[in-house]
Tab-separated table of C-alpha atoms and ligand atoms in Angstrom:
chain	number	residue	atom	x	y	z
A	1460	MET	CA	-13.905	-28.303	-22.861
A	1461	LYS	CA	-13.632	-27.424	-26.561
A	1462	GLN	CA	-15.936	-24.417	-26.011
A	1463	SER	CA	-13.628	-23.047	-23.313
A	1464	ILE	CA	-10.675	-23.329	-25.703
A	1465	HIS	CA	-12.653	-21.496	-28.391
A	1466	LYS	CA	-13.312	-18.628	-25.987
A	1467	LEU	CA	-9.580	-17.996	-25.533
A	1468	PRO	CA	-7.861	-15.145	-27.406
A	1469	GLN	CA	-7.105	-16.197	-30.997
A	1470	GLU	CA	-3.307	-16.232	-30.499
A	1471	LEU	CA	-3.652	-18.693	-27.615
A	1472	GLN	CA	-5.966	-20.888	-29.635
A	1473	ASN	CA	-3.393	-20.891	-32.449
A	1474	LEU	CA	-0.659	-21.967	-30.033
A	1475	ILE	CA	-2.828	-24.778	-28.681
A	1476	MET	CA	-3.623	-25.948	-32.230
A	1477	THR	CA	0.084	-25.912	-33.087
A	1478	ALA	CA	0.807	-28.035	-29.992
A	1479	HIS	CA	-2.017	-30.350	-31.105
A	1480	HIS	CA	-0.419	-30.761	-34.543
A	1481	VAL	CA	2.987	-31.481	-33.032
A	1482	SER	CA	1.346	-34.071	-30.792
A	1483	VAL	CA	-0.367	-35.733	-33.792
A	1484	ASN	CA	2.716	-35.664	-36.051
A	1485	LYS	CA	5.120	-36.939	-33.431
A	1486	LYS	CA	2.605	-39.320	-31.874
A	1487	ILE	CA	3.356	-37.872	-28.452
A	1488	PRO	CA	0.276	-37.507	-26.198
A	1489	ALA	CA	0.080	-33.922	-24.926
A	1490	TYR	CA	-2.012	-32.098	-22.312
A	1491	LEU	CA	-2.581	-28.586	-21.045
A	1492	VAL	CA	-2.110	-28.612	-17.271
A	1493	GLY	CA	-1.853	-26.634	-14.045
A	1494	GLY	CA	-2.603	-22.964	-13.577
A	1495	PHE	CA	-3.500	-22.458	-17.223
A	1496	VAL	CA	-6.365	-24.953	-17.050
A	1497	ARG	CA	-7.535	-23.515	-13.724
A	1498	ASP	CA	-7.556	-19.977	-15.087
A	1499	MET	CA	-9.227	-21.004	-18.332
A	1500	LEU	CA	-12.097	-22.542	-16.360
A	1501	LEU	CA	-12.300	-19.453	-14.168
A	1502	GLY	CA	-12.229	-17.160	-17.196
A	1503	VAL	CA	-9.066	-15.466	-15.868
A	1504	LYS	CA	-6.454	-14.206	-18.364
A	1505	ASN	CA	-3.305	-16.323	-18.410
A	1506	PHE	CA	-0.727	-16.179	-21.183
A	1507	ASP	CA	1.535	-18.876	-19.737
A	1508	LEU	CA	0.718	-22.215	-21.320
A	1509	ASP	CA	1.774	-25.297	-19.392
A	1510	ILE	CA	2.016	-28.468	-21.473
A	1511	VAL	CA	2.862	-31.958	-20.245
A	1512	VAL	CA	3.686	-34.696	-22.744
A	1513	GLU	CA	3.939	-38.437	-22.360
A	1514	GLY	CA	7.208	-38.890	-24.227
A	1515	ASN	CA	10.188	-36.809	-25.195
A	1516	GLY	CA	9.410	-33.280	-23.976
A	1517	ILE	CA	12.544	-31.772	-25.502
A	1518	ALA	CA	11.837	-33.183	-28.992
A	1519	PHE	CA	8.259	-31.919	-28.690
A	1520	ALA	CA	9.473	-28.459	-27.627
A	1521	GLU	CA	12.002	-28.260	-30.488
A	1522	GLU	CA	9.303	-28.969	-33.056
A	1523	PHE	CA	6.868	-26.579	-31.364
A	1524	ALA	CA	9.489	-23.784	-31.296
A	1525	ARG	CA	10.267	-24.369	-34.999
A	1526	LYS	CA	6.590	-24.115	-35.957
A	1527	THR	CA	5.941	-20.981	-33.884
A	1528	SER	CA	9.345	-19.337	-34.567
A	1529	GLY	CA	9.616	-19.108	-30.784
A	1530	GLY	CA	12.748	-18.773	-28.654
A	1531	LEU	CA	13.621	-22.131	-27.113
A	1532	THR	CA	15.360	-22.835	-23.801
A	1533	THR	CA	15.839	-26.463	-22.813
A	1534	HIS	CA	16.768	-28.116	-19.530
A	1535	LYS	CA	17.756	-31.540	-20.782
A	1536	ARG	CA	18.436	-32.934	-17.307
A	1537	PHE	CA	14.805	-32.324	-16.272
A	1538	GLY	CA	13.231	-33.015	-19.680
A	1539	THR	CA	11.673	-29.532	-19.635
A	1540	ALA	CA	11.738	-26.612	-22.037
A	1541	SER	CA	10.309	-23.110	-22.420
A	1542	VAL	CA	9.306	-21.472	-25.654
A	1543	ILE	CA	8.773	-17.716	-25.778
A	1544	VAL	CA	6.445	-16.766	-28.615
A	1545	GLY	CA	6.210	-13.092	-29.561
A	1546	HIS	CA	6.228	-10.626	-26.702
A	1547	SER	CA	3.436	-12.057	-24.581
A	1548	PHE	CA	3.404	-15.823	-24.586
A	1549	LYS	CA	5.424	-18.331	-22.645
A	1550	VAL	CA	4.907	-22.028	-23.209
A	1551	ASP	CA	6.403	-24.470	-20.717
A	1552	ILE	CA	6.711	-28.018	-21.976
A	1553	ALA	CA	7.625	-30.914	-19.699
A	1554	THR	CA	7.840	-34.657	-19.863
A	1555	ALA	CA	5.245	-36.149	-17.529
A	1556	ARG	CA	7.009	-37.127	-14.339
A	1557	GLU	CA	6.538	-38.943	-11.109
A	1558	GLU	CA	8.006	-37.644	-7.892
A	1559	SER	CA	8.920	-39.288	-4.664
A	1560	TYR	CA	10.162	-37.470	-1.589
A	1561	PRO	CA	12.878	-39.503	0.116
A	1562	PHE	CA	13.008	-36.886	2.911
A	1563	PRO	CA	10.488	-34.194	3.892
A	1564	ALA	CA	11.020	-30.703	2.459
A	1565	THR	CA	13.834	-31.812	0.144
A	1566	LEU	CA	13.809	-31.842	-3.633
A	1567	PRO	CA	11.970	-34.892	-4.934
A	1568	VAL	CA	13.413	-37.767	-6.953
A	1569	VAL	CA	11.930	-37.438	-10.425
A	1570	THR	CA	11.274	-40.156	-13.016
A	1571	PRO	CA	9.536	-39.925	-16.431
A	1572	SER	CA	5.986	-41.156	-16.271
A	1573	PHE	CA	2.380	-40.798	-17.387
A	1574	LEU	CA	0.039	-37.868	-16.994
A	1575	ARG	CA	-1.943	-39.406	-14.148
A	1576	TYR	CA	1.185	-39.660	-11.979
A	1577	ASP	CA	2.217	-36.171	-12.984
A	1578	LEU	CA	-1.114	-34.860	-11.744
A	1579	LYS	CA	-0.842	-36.855	-8.544
A	1580	ARG	CA	2.341	-35.008	-7.482
A	1581	ARG	CA	0.698	-31.571	-7.685
A	1582	ASP	CA	-0.300	-29.151	-4.969
A	1583	PHE	CA	-4.077	-28.574	-5.049
A	1584	THR	CA	-7.060	-30.126	-6.774
A	1585	ILE	CA	-7.735	-26.894	-8.697
A	1586	ASN	CA	-4.175	-27.056	-10.080
A	1587	ALA	CA	-4.282	-30.758	-10.896
A	1588	MET	CA	-6.583	-30.801	-13.918
A	1589	ALA	CA	-5.505	-31.413	-17.502
A	1590	ILE	CA	-6.993	-30.964	-20.963
A	1591	ASP	CA	-6.091	-33.449	-23.669
A	1592	ILE	CA	-4.737	-31.747	-26.789
A	1593	GLY	CA	-3.635	-34.973	-28.506
A	1594	ALA	CA	-5.062	-36.784	-31.530
A	1595	LEU	CA	-7.889	-38.863	-30.114
A	1596	HIS	CA	-9.584	-36.897	-27.347
A	1597	PHE	CA	-8.833	-33.282	-28.161
A	1598	GLY	CA	-10.551	-31.060	-25.593
A	1599	ALA	CA	-11.294	-33.786	-23.023
A	1600	CYS	CA	-10.848	-32.698	-19.421
A	1601	ILE	CA	-8.936	-35.045	-17.117
A	1602	ASP	CA	-10.006	-34.278	-13.599
A	1603	LEU	CA	-8.931	-37.115	-11.328
A	1604	TYR	CA	-9.254	-35.131	-8.092
A	1605	HIS	CA	-12.530	-33.256	-8.635
A	1606	GLY	CA	-10.814	-29.969	-9.281
A	1607	LYS	CA	-13.814	-28.637	-11.179
A	1608	GLU	CA	-16.069	-29.219	-8.190
A	1609	ASP	CA	-13.584	-27.450	-5.941
A	1610	LEU	CA	-13.346	-24.546	-8.359
A	1611	ALA	CA	-17.122	-24.217	-8.265
A	1612	ALA	CA	-17.150	-24.508	-4.480
A	1613	GLN	CA	-14.212	-22.052	-4.296
A	1614	VAL	CA	-12.089	-24.388	-2.241
A	1615	ILE	CA	-8.334	-24.975	-1.906
A	1616	ARG	CA	-7.706	-28.652	-1.190
A	1617	ILE	CA	-4.520	-30.719	-1.166
A	1618	LEU	CA	-4.404	-34.120	-2.864
A	1619	HIS	CA	-2.931	-36.128	-0.003
A	1620	ASP	CA	-2.178	-35.688	3.681
A	1621	ASN	CA	1.588	-35.447	3.305
A	1622	SER	CA	1.482	-32.604	0.808
A	1623	PHE	CA	2.646	-29.780	3.088
A	1624	ILE	CA	5.328	-31.981	4.635
A	1625	ASP	CA	6.700	-33.043	1.244
A	1626	ASP	CA	6.699	-29.478	-0.013
A	1627	PRO	CA	6.161	-26.855	2.713
A	1628	THR	CA	6.213	-23.974	0.186
A	1629	ARG	CA	2.677	-25.149	-0.604
A	1630	MET	CA	1.574	-23.493	2.645
A	1631	VAL	CA	2.431	-20.139	1.095
A	1632	ARG	CA	0.830	-21.181	-2.196
A	1633	ALA	CA	-2.414	-22.233	-0.463
A	1634	ILE	CA	-2.668	-18.783	1.120
A	1635	ARG	CA	-1.790	-17.085	-2.152
A	1636	PHE	CA	-4.528	-18.829	-4.153
A	1637	GLU	CA	-7.045	-18.485	-1.325
A	1638	GLN	CA	-6.515	-14.730	-1.150
A	1639	ARG	CA	-6.114	-14.200	-4.884
A	1640	PHE	CA	-9.389	-15.843	-5.805
A	1641	GLY	CA	-11.314	-15.140	-2.594
A	1642	PHE	CA	-11.587	-18.917	-2.030
A	1643	HIS	CA	-11.179	-20.699	1.273
A	1644	ILE	CA	-8.843	-23.441	2.395
A	1645	GLU	CA	-11.051	-26.427	3.210
A	1646	PRO	CA	-10.998	-27.557	6.880
A	1647	HIS	CA	-8.904	-30.730	6.572
A	1648	THR	CA	-6.334	-28.970	4.391
A	1649	LEU	CA	-6.289	-26.084	6.863
A	1650	ARG	CA	-5.659	-28.443	9.783
A	1651	LEU	CA	-2.726	-30.038	7.974
A	1652	LEU	CA	-1.382	-26.632	6.983
A	1653	LYS	CA	-1.454	-25.455	10.582
A	1654	LYS	CA	0.237	-28.650	11.696
A	1655	ALA	CA	3.052	-28.167	9.157
A	1656	ALA	CA	3.342	-24.547	10.314
A	1657	ARG	CA	3.622	-25.663	13.955
A	1658	LEU	CA	6.384	-28.050	12.912
A	1659	ARG	CA	8.141	-25.036	11.320
A	1660	MET	CA	8.403	-27.003	8.092
A	1661	LEU	CA	9.104	-23.914	6.011
A	1662	GLU	CA	12.434	-23.513	7.787
A	1663	LYS	CA	13.505	-26.916	6.482
A	1664	VAL	CA	13.135	-25.974	2.815
A	1665	GLN	CA	16.023	-24.828	0.666
A	1666	PRO	CA	15.894	-21.039	1.338
A	1667	GLN	CA	15.906	-20.067	-2.363
A	1668	ARG	CA	12.673	-21.965	-2.926
A	1669	THR	CA	10.993	-20.194	-0.012
A	1670	ARG	CA	12.341	-16.885	-1.325
A	1671	ASP	CA	10.804	-17.529	-4.747
A	1672	GLU	CA	7.370	-18.257	-3.259
A	1673	LEU	CA	7.680	-15.219	-0.997
A	1674	ILE	CA	8.452	-12.987	-3.978
A	1675	VAL	CA	5.444	-14.367	-5.835
A	1676	ILE	CA	3.096	-13.698	-2.911
A	1677	LEU	CA	4.537	-10.185	-2.581
A	1678	LYS	CA	3.679	-9.578	-6.237
A	1679	GLU	CA	0.009	-10.401	-5.752
A	1680	LYS	CA	-2.616	-7.692	-6.210
A	1681	ASN	CA	-3.801	-7.658	-2.593
A	1682	PRO	CA	-0.584	-7.889	-0.542
A	1683	MET	CA	-2.180	-6.649	2.695
A	1684	HIS	CA	-4.646	-9.533	2.819
A	1685	GLN	CA	-2.008	-11.965	1.652
A	1686	LEU	CA	0.463	-10.996	4.370
A	1687	GLN	CA	-2.136	-10.814	7.116
A	1688	ARG	CA	-3.229	-14.331	6.292
A	1689	LEU	CA	0.382	-15.490	6.074
A	1690	GLU	CA	0.991	-14.042	9.547
A	1691	GLN	CA	-2.162	-15.677	10.854
A	1692	LEU	CA	-1.484	-19.176	9.539
A	1693	VAL	CA	2.254	-19.573	9.087
A	1694	GLY	CA	3.934	-16.420	10.377
A	1695	VAL	CA	6.981	-14.809	8.835
A	1696	SER	CA	9.526	-16.069	11.360
A	1697	PHE	CA	10.799	-18.469	8.684
A	1698	LEU	CA	12.756	-15.417	7.479
A	1699	ILE	CA	14.377	-15.017	10.867
A	1700	ARG	CA	13.269	-16.210	14.309
A	1701	GLY	CA	11.024	-13.761	16.121
A	1702	LEU	CA	9.988	-11.720	13.090
A	1703	ARG	CA	6.284	-10.831	12.923
A	1704	PHE	CA	3.951	-8.976	10.600
A	1705	THR	CA	2.504	-6.627	13.195
A	1706	GLN	CA	-0.008	-3.810	13.362
A	1707	LYS	CA	2.953	-1.477	12.790
A	1708	SER	CA	3.957	-3.450	9.668
A	1709	ARG	CA	0.391	-3.155	8.379
A	1710	LYS	CA	0.420	0.606	8.783
A	1711	LEU	CA	3.780	0.836	7.062
A	1712	LEU	CA	2.584	-1.398	4.236
A	1713	ALA	CA	-0.458	0.819	3.715
A	1714	ALA	CA	1.825	3.877	3.576
A	1715	VAL	CA	4.160	2.131	1.143
A	1716	GLU	CA	1.252	1.165	-1.137
A	1717	LYS	CA	0.102	4.789	-1.100
A	1718	GLN	CA	3.542	6.063	-2.068
A	1719	MET	CA	3.883	3.486	-4.839
A	1720	SER	CA	0.543	4.594	-6.331
A	1721	TRP	CA	1.625	8.211	-6.061
A	1722	PHE	CA	4.900	7.401	-7.815
A	1723	ALA	CA	3.126	5.474	-10.576
A	1724	SER	CA	0.735	8.364	-11.236
A	1725	MET	CA	3.406	11.083	-11.106
A	1726	HIS	CA	6.210	9.274	-12.807
A	1727	ALA	CA	4.622	6.996	-15.346
A	1728	HIS	CA	7.504	7.613	-17.748
A	1729	ARG	CA	10.210	6.557	-15.288
A	1730	ARG	CA	11.399	3.042	-14.771
A	1731	GLN	CA	8.897	0.884	-12.946
A	1732	ILE	CA	9.789	0.207	-9.358
A	1733	ASP	CA	9.938	-3.302	-7.954
A	1734	GLN	CA	6.835	-3.229	-5.802
A	1735	TRP	CA	7.500	-6.627	-4.266
A	1736	LEU	CA	10.885	-5.395	-3.041
A	1737	MET	CA	9.295	-2.475	-1.198
A	1738	ARG	CA	6.821	-4.852	0.424
A	1739	PHE	CA	9.741	-7.023	1.430
A	1740	MET	CA	11.367	-3.945	3.005
A	1741	VAL	CA	8.198	-3.559	5.068
A	1742	LEU	CA	8.394	-7.185	6.212
A	1743	ILE	CA	11.941	-6.788	7.489
A	1744	ASP	CA	11.660	-3.197	8.692
A	1745	ALA	CA	11.953	-4.222	12.346
A	1746	LEU	CA	15.344	-5.893	11.762
A	1747	ASP	CA	18.638	-4.149	12.435
A	1748	LEU	CA	21.366	-4.015	9.819
A	1749	LYS	CA	23.064	-7.196	11.005
A	1750	ASP	CA	19.902	-9.311	10.899
A	1751	THR	CA	18.922	-7.762	7.584
A	1752	ARG	CA	22.251	-8.916	6.136
A	1753	ARG	CA	21.715	-12.399	7.563
A	1754	VAL	CA	18.307	-12.687	5.904
A	1755	LEU	CA	19.561	-11.383	2.573
A	1756	GLU	CA	22.478	-13.800	2.585
A	1757	LYS	CA	20.484	-16.818	3.709
A	1758	PHE	CA	17.827	-16.367	1.044
A	1759	ALA	CA	20.389	-15.387	-1.594
A	1760	PHE	CA	18.665	-12.329	-2.949
A	1761	TYR	CA	20.264	-10.959	-6.073
A	1762	ARG	CA	23.026	-8.380	-5.834
A	1763	GLY	CA	20.903	-5.466	-7.065
A	1764	GLU	CA	18.117	-6.415	-4.688
A	1765	ASP	CA	20.141	-6.700	-1.533
A	1766	LYS	CA	21.974	-3.458	-2.303
A	1767	ARG	CA	18.694	-1.569	-2.576
A	1768	VAL	CA	17.428	-3.094	0.671
A	1769	LEU	CA	20.640	-2.406	2.602
A	1770	ASP	CA	21.091	1.134	1.273
A	1771	SER	CA	17.553	2.031	2.182
A	1772	LYS	CA	17.903	0.438	5.610
A	1773	LYS	CA	21.080	2.442	6.272
A	1774	ALA	CA	19.561	5.658	4.930
A	1775	ALA	CA	16.061	5.373	6.415
A	1776	ALA	CA	16.751	6.183	10.057
A	1777	ARG	CA	19.433	8.803	9.390
A	1778	TYR	CA	17.888	10.625	6.443
A	1779	GLU	CA	14.463	10.792	8.004
A	1780	LYS	CA	15.944	13.144	10.601
A	1781	ILE	CA	18.149	15.149	8.258
A	1782	LEU	CA	15.319	15.670	5.791
A	1783	THR	CA	13.141	17.346	8.419
A	1784	SER	CA	15.458	20.365	8.297
A	1785	SER	CA	14.205	23.505	6.565
A	1786	ALA	CA	17.791	24.697	6.101
A	1787	LEU	CA	18.614	22.096	3.448
A	1788	SER	CA	19.464	23.459	0.016
A	1789	ALA	CA	18.247	21.748	-3.129
A	1790	SER	CA	21.752	20.498	-3.896
A	1791	GLN	CA	22.041	19.001	-0.406
A	1792	VAL	CA	18.754	17.155	-0.861
A	1793	TYR	CA	20.041	15.996	-4.224
A	1794	SER	CA	23.306	14.636	-2.869
A	1795	LEU	CA	21.464	12.755	-0.088
A	1796	LEU	CA	18.853	11.119	-2.290
A	1797	GLU	CA	20.561	10.714	-5.633
A	1798	PRO	CA	22.615	7.644	-4.638
A	1799	LEU	CA	19.496	5.814	-3.437
A	1800	SER	CA	17.136	3.664	-5.512
A	1801	TYR	CA	13.582	4.869	-6.143
A	1802	GLU	CA	12.455	2.051	-3.863
A	1803	GLY	CA	14.711	3.342	-1.086
A	1804	ILE	CA	13.542	6.933	-1.502
A	1805	LEU	CA	9.864	6.012	-1.506
A	1806	PHE	CA	10.419	3.836	1.514
A	1807	ILE	CA	11.825	6.777	3.465
A	1808	LYS	CA	8.831	8.829	2.379
A	1809	ALA	CA	6.409	6.112	3.477
A	1810	ARG	CA	8.096	5.750	6.869
A	1811	SER	CA	7.967	9.440	7.669
A	1812	ARG	CA	4.918	11.497	8.584
A	1813	HIS	CA	6.901	14.721	8.537
A	1814	ALA	CA	5.606	17.166	5.919
A	1815	ARG	CA	9.071	18.517	5.183
A	1816	VAL	CA	10.494	15.038	4.523
A	1817	HIS	CA	7.683	14.515	2.050
A	1818	ALA	CA	8.241	17.912	0.463
A	1819	HIS	CA	11.988	17.374	0.026
A	1820	ILE	CA	11.448	13.953	-1.537
A	1821	GLU	CA	8.745	15.229	-3.870
A	1822	GLU	CA	10.966	18.122	-4.892
A	1823	PHE	CA	13.744	15.651	-5.613
A	1824	LEU	CA	11.641	13.216	-7.626
A	1825	GLN	CA	9.675	15.839	-9.529
A	1826	ARG	CA	12.320	18.454	-10.261
A	1827	LEU	CA	15.871	17.849	-9.116
A	1828	ASN	CA	16.358	14.290	-10.223
A	1829	GLY	CA	15.935	15.063	-13.905
A	1830	MET	CA	18.151	18.156	-13.947
A	1831	ARG	CA	21.417	18.147	-15.872
A	1832	THR	CA	24.058	20.775	-16.537
A	1833	HIS	CA	24.004	22.459	-19.938
A	1834	ILE	CA	27.741	22.060	-20.216
A	1835	SER	CA	29.539	18.740	-20.528
A	1836	GLY	CA	33.031	17.289	-20.321
A	1837	ASN	CA	33.559	18.438	-23.875
A	1838	ASP	CA	33.161	22.085	-22.833
A	1839	LEU	CA	35.772	21.580	-20.129
A	1840	ARG	CA	38.114	20.035	-22.690
A	1841	LEU	CA	37.664	23.122	-24.870
A	1842	LEU	CA	38.542	25.229	-21.823
A	1843	GLY	CA	41.838	23.357	-21.778
A	1844	VAL	CA	41.225	20.985	-18.846
A	1845	GLU	CA	43.088	17.690	-19.084
A	1846	PRO	CA	40.695	14.694	-18.789
A	1847	GLY	CA	40.793	13.443	-15.188
A	1848	PRO	CA	39.043	13.700	-11.825
A	1849	LEU	CA	38.762	17.489	-12.165
A	1850	TYR	CA	36.041	17.023	-14.816
A	1851	GLN	CA	33.744	15.290	-12.354
A	1852	GLN	CA	34.505	17.742	-9.550
A	1853	VAL	CA	33.774	20.804	-11.670
A	1854	LEU	CA	30.635	19.368	-13.274
A	1855	LYS	CA	29.332	18.332	-9.868
A	1856	LYS	CA	29.787	21.848	-8.525
A	1857	VAL	CA	28.164	23.400	-11.569
A	1858	LEU	CA	25.203	21.050	-11.193
A	1859	ALA	CA	24.894	21.957	-7.493
A	1860	ALA	CA	24.867	25.662	-8.434
A	1861	ARG	CA	22.208	24.987	-11.040
A	1862	LEU	CA	20.066	23.009	-8.584
A	1863	ASP	CA	20.293	25.889	-6.108
A	1864	GLY	CA	19.464	28.438	-8.788
A	1865	PHE	CA	22.814	30.296	-8.728
A	1866	VAL	CA	23.353	29.642	-12.425
A	1867	VAL	CA	20.599	29.315	-14.997
A	1868	THR	CA	21.949	29.640	-18.524
A	1869	ARG	CA	24.669	27.771	-20.319
A	1870	HIS	CA	26.733	30.951	-20.389
A	1871	GLU	CA	26.533	31.260	-16.589
A	1872	GLU	CA	27.528	27.626	-16.184
A	1873	LEU	CA	30.589	28.168	-18.375
A	1874	GLU	CA	31.553	31.257	-16.388
A	1875	LEU	CA	31.328	29.300	-13.154
A	1876	ALA	CA	33.314	26.408	-14.623
A	1877	ARG	CA	36.076	28.844	-15.665
A	1878	LYS	CA	36.271	30.266	-12.147
A	1879	LEU	CA	36.371	26.813	-10.591
A	1880	ILE	CA	39.177	25.707	-12.927
A	1881	VAL	CA	41.274	28.789	-12.169
A	1882	ARG	CA	40.811	28.240	-8.435
A	1883	LYS	CA	42.208	24.700	-8.635
B	2777	CTP	N1	3.037	-27.016	-8.575
B	2777	CTP	C1	2.941	-27.878	-7.480
B	2777	CTP	N2	3.640	-27.619	-6.324
B	2777	CTP	C2	4.431	-26.509	-6.243
B	2777	CTP	C3	4.551	-25.646	-7.346
B	2777	CTP	C4	3.822	-25.921	-8.491
B	2777	CTP	O1	2.224	-28.861	-7.553
B	2777	CTP	N3	5.112	-26.273	-5.133
B	2777	CTP	C5	2.276	-27.324	-9.814
B	2777	CTP	C6	0.810	-26.886	-9.786
B	2777	CTP	O2	0.068	-27.846	-10.526
B	2777	CTP	C7	0.824	-25.567	-10.512
B	2777	CTP	C8	1.905	-25.791	-11.555
B	2777	CTP	O3	2.860	-26.648	-10.932
B	2777	CTP	O4	-0.420	-25.277	-11.111
B	2777	CTP	C9	2.576	-24.524	-12.038
B	2777	CTP	O5	3.138	-23.815	-10.968
B	2777	CTP	P1	3.228	-22.243	-10.909
B	2777	CTP	O6	3.593	-21.719	-12.242
B	2777	CTP	O7	4.073	-21.873	-9.738
B	2777	CTP	O8	1.766	-21.796	-10.496
B	2777	CTP	P2	0.427	-21.567	-11.295
B	2777	CTP	O9	-0.552	-22.577	-10.799
B	2777	CTP	O10	0.651	-21.491	-12.759
B	2777	CTP	O11	-0.031	-20.194	-10.674
B	2777	CTP	P3	0.265	-18.699	-11.109
B	2777	CTP	O12	-1.020	-18.260	-11.720
B	2777	CTP	O13	0.536	-18.016	-9.805
B	2777	CTP	O14	1.443	-18.710	-12.020
């Protein structure tokens, strides 16, 4: 395995060697584990190191952070820590632990343990390999479940029959890895997955955990395949009873992907949109406002996220009609779209086939959205206006006139502002 380590980018090799030195100095056995090992064997880039130690994980992490000048976050209760090194690297360090599940789909009881038990509690054979980075066997691969064979055979396989019952989010993970790597879920694992799906196990999990796995799958590179497979094997009714990822959803997703690519190519300098959130909007497009609220509350999406989803849901149906009108002025388009998020605006565009809706939205994103007045509050102050709500009202009207082309220069804006102030 030493050769594989030597093929990694130099910075990663340095981090691994630092972890090795900490392990030697502190006499704490340490191992690379999980997705990092899988990706290293596959030759896939992964800058998130996962280290498990047999001993005090926090003490190990403190020393590692000191040596790498990394930013340390510790979770003493769980014996885990993260170290952020530079801009690109995240190193998770954990004390090896054993898990038992007193009840299905609940959080496990965790006790400190040895590597072999830590590997035993994991999801799939390809994620349950480790590489020794300690003193004696540096570079040795620990592969108790034949993960390497399964990697070569391109197979997703659970470690024991109760895996999906213990942790039903693994159903989503199995699909995610299968679709990401173009692997297949081996027949016995598939049977057990389908059984857990029939038992609606995903509905028994703490909603936030399901939400986190859903977000991760929505961030994958091939969301269409991911969601089709999710619909086929598990369904999406865990979000709310009756919900499906239909032919209509697929069409909408394709349109959304197209609009997101368009936005990325036209607006590279703007803030990046949250692509996963738009895909989530597709998933719940069939829901009315009340059910949308229920889903957002149950899965405890963050404030900024649920606002964007709700605003776009409210706007979508109404604005799609209004925006078909040829009589809309630029300032009217502006006042409709400006309060919405980019995600919301692009979603409306994706939902509509109407050329004028597209034209209005493109006009907004390409021209109107960046426009500002030449004059500012300071100019109004110099015109003798007392600070107060009048500032906003006047500036808003001047901007509208500028958007519609009635004023062009700073001088014209000032003239208009004067007239508006006198009229008040
Ligand atoms: N794991 C698990 N069961 C879960 C979640 C995680 O057994 N429900 C284990 C797996 O060994 C996994 C590791 O924890 O490899 C890290 O989990 P995570 O970071 O979610 O996934 P990665 O395998 O690193 O995959 P990705 O490339 O998507 O980050």
